[in-house]
C-alpha positions as a printed Julia matrix, in Angstrom:
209×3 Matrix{Float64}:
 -14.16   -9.79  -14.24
 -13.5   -13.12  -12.88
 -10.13  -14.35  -11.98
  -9.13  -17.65  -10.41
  -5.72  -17.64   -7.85
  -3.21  -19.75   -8.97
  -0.46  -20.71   -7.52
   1.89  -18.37   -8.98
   0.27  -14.97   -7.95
   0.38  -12.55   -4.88
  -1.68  -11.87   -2.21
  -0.21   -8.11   -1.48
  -2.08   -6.8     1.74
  -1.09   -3.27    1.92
  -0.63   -1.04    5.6
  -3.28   -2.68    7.35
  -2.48   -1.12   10.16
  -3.71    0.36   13.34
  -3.04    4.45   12.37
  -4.83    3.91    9.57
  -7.85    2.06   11.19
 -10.75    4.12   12.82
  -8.96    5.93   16.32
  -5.8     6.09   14.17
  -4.15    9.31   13.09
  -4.3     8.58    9.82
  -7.71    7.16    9.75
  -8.96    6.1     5.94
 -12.66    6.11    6.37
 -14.32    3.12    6.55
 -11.08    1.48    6.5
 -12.15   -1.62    9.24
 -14.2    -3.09    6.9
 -11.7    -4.13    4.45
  -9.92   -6.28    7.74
 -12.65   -9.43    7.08
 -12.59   -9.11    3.55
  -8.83   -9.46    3.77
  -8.88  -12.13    6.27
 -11.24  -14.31    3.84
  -9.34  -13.46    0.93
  -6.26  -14.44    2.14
  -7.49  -18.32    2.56
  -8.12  -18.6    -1.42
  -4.05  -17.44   -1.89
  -1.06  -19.59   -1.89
   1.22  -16.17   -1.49
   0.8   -13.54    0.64
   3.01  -10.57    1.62
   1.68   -7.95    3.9
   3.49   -4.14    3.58
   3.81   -1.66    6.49
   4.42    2.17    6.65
   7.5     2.35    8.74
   8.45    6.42    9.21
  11.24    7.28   11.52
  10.16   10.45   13.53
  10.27   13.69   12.31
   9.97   12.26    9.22
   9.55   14.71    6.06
   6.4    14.07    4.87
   5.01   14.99    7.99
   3.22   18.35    8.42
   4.85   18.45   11.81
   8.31   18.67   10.06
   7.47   22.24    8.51
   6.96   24.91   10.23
   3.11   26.48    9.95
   1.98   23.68    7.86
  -1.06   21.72    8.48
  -1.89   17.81    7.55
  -2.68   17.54    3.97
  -1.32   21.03    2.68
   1.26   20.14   -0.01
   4.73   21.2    -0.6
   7.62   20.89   -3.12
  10.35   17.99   -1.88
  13.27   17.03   -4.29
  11.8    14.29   -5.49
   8.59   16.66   -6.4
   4.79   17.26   -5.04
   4.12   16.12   -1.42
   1.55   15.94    0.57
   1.74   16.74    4.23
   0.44   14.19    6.72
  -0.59   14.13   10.14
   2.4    12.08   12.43
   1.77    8.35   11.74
   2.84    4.94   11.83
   6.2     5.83   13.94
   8.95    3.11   14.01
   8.08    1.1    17.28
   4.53    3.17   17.73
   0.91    1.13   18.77
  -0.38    3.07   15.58
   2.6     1.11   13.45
   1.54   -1.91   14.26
  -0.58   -4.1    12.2
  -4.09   -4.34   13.25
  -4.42   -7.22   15.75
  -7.97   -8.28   13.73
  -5.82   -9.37   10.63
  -5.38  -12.98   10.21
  -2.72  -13.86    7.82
  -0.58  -16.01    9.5
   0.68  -17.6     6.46
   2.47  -14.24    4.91
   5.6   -15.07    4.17
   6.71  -11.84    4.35
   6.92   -8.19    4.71
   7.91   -4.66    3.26
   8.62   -2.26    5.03
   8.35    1.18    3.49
   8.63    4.8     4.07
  11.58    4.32    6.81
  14.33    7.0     4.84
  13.35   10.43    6.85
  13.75   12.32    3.22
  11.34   10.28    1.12
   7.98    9.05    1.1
   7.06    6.13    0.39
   3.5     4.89   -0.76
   4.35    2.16   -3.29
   5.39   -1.0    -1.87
   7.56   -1.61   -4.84
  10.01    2.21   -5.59
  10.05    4.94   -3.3
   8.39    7.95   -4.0
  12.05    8.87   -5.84
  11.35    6.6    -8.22
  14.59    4.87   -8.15
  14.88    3.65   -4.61
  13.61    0.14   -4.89
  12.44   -1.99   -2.03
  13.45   -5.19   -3.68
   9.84   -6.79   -3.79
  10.26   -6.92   -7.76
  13.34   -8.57   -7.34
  11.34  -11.32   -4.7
   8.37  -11.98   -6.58
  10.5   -13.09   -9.26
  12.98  -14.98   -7.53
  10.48  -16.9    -6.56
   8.53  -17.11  -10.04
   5.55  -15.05   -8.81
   3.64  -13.27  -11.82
   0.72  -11.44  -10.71
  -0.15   -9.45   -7.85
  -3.57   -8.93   -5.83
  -3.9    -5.73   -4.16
  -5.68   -5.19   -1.01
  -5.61   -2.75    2.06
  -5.15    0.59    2.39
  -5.4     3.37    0.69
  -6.77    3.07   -2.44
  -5.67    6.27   -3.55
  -2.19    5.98   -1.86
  -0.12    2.96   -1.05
  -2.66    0.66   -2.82
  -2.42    2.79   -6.11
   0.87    3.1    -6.46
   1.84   -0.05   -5.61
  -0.3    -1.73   -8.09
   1.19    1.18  -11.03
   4.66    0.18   -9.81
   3.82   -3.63   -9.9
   2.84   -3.08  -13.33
   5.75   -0.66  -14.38
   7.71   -4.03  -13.17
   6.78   -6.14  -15.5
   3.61   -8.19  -13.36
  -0.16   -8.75  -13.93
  -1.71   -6.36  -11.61
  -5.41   -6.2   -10.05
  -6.79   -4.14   -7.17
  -9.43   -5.88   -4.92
 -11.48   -3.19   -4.82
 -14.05   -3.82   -1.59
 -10.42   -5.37    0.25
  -9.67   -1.66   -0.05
 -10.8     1.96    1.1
  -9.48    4.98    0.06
  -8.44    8.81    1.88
 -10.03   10.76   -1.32
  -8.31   13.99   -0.26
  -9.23   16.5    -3.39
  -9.82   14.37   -6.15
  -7.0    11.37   -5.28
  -9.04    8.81   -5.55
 -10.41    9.23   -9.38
  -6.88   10.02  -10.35
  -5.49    7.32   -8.72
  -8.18    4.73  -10.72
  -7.33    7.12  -13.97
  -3.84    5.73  -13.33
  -4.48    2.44  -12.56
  -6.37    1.67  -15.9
  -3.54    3.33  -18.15
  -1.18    1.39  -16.41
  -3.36   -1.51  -17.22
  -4.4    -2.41  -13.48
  -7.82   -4.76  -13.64
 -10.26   -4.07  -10.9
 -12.22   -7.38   -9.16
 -14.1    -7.95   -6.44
 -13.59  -10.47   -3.94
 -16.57  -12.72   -4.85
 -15.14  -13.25   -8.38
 -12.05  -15.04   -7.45
């Protein structure tokens, strides 16, 4: 599929950021490489908006929170199934920081997610409540943005349901998928591509746009 940036869509570059990067605690494999795609990409887009995990400490989704659990066990919160991660991208941490390779100096802004201690947060758009918006919706339209370009990390995570959330929101949705690398803990990542195409997400590479 090609598609052609225009000046009413979204670069969305999605916790590119150093816990996630290789040394990181929450290291998505592979997950440099999508750094220089992103970079590149991000020259071709009149809008960009970078997101970044943002967890206070002792935050609930870590397995450090729960006593005998281990990273990537999962557990029952209110707002349903959660899965428990190592400590990462702490509120004022080196690992919370976006990765000093990424070049974006044109984003015009960014989301900050996951910063309530009692909710996850992977989507850049709702809380993993599903009614605790972040107000990018509300944003993107102000400012008469229709479609959104996913890259970052991870596929299976943040990128995922961000781009199910954009599309639950009313926007045209595709996933870059070689700007993005994925965690693929027990099976997320072909559910979270399952979910992307019945939510109508289109998958492109970076040399067709």
């Amino acid at each position: 599929m090609t598609l052609t940036p225009t000046d009413r869509d979204l670069l969305l570059v999605v916790d590119v950021q150093n816990d996630f990067l290789p040394g990181g605690a929450l290291a998505v494999p592979d997950g440099g490489a999508v750094v220089p795609v992103v970079n590149a990409l991000a020259r071709r887009f009149a809008h960009v908006a970078l997101t970044q995990d943002w967890h206070v400490a002792g935050h609930l989704s870590f397995a450090s929170s729960h006593a005998g659990r281990k990273p990537f066990e999962t557990i029952t919160l209110p707002y349903g199934l959660q899965v428990l991660w190592p400590d990462h991208c702490v509120q004022g941490s080196v690992g919370a920081e976006l990765s000093a390779a990424l070049y974006v100096p044109q984003a015009e802004f960014i989301v900050r997610k996951g910063f309530r201690r009692e909710i996850d947060s992977y989507s850049a758009f709702c809380e993993a409540d599903g009614v605790t918006h972040t107000g990018l919706a509300g944003y993107l339209r102000e400012r008469g943005l229709t479609r959104v370009f996913l890259a970052g990390l991870a596929t299976d995570f943040c990128v995922g349901y961000s781009a199910v959330d954009a599309r639950r929101a009313g926007f045209e949705v595709a996933v870059i998928e070689d700007a993005c690398r994925a965690i693929d803990t027990g099976g997320s990542l072909t559910a979270a591509w399952s979910r992307m195409q019945d939510a109508g997400v289109a998958r492109v590479i970076s040399t067709n746009l």
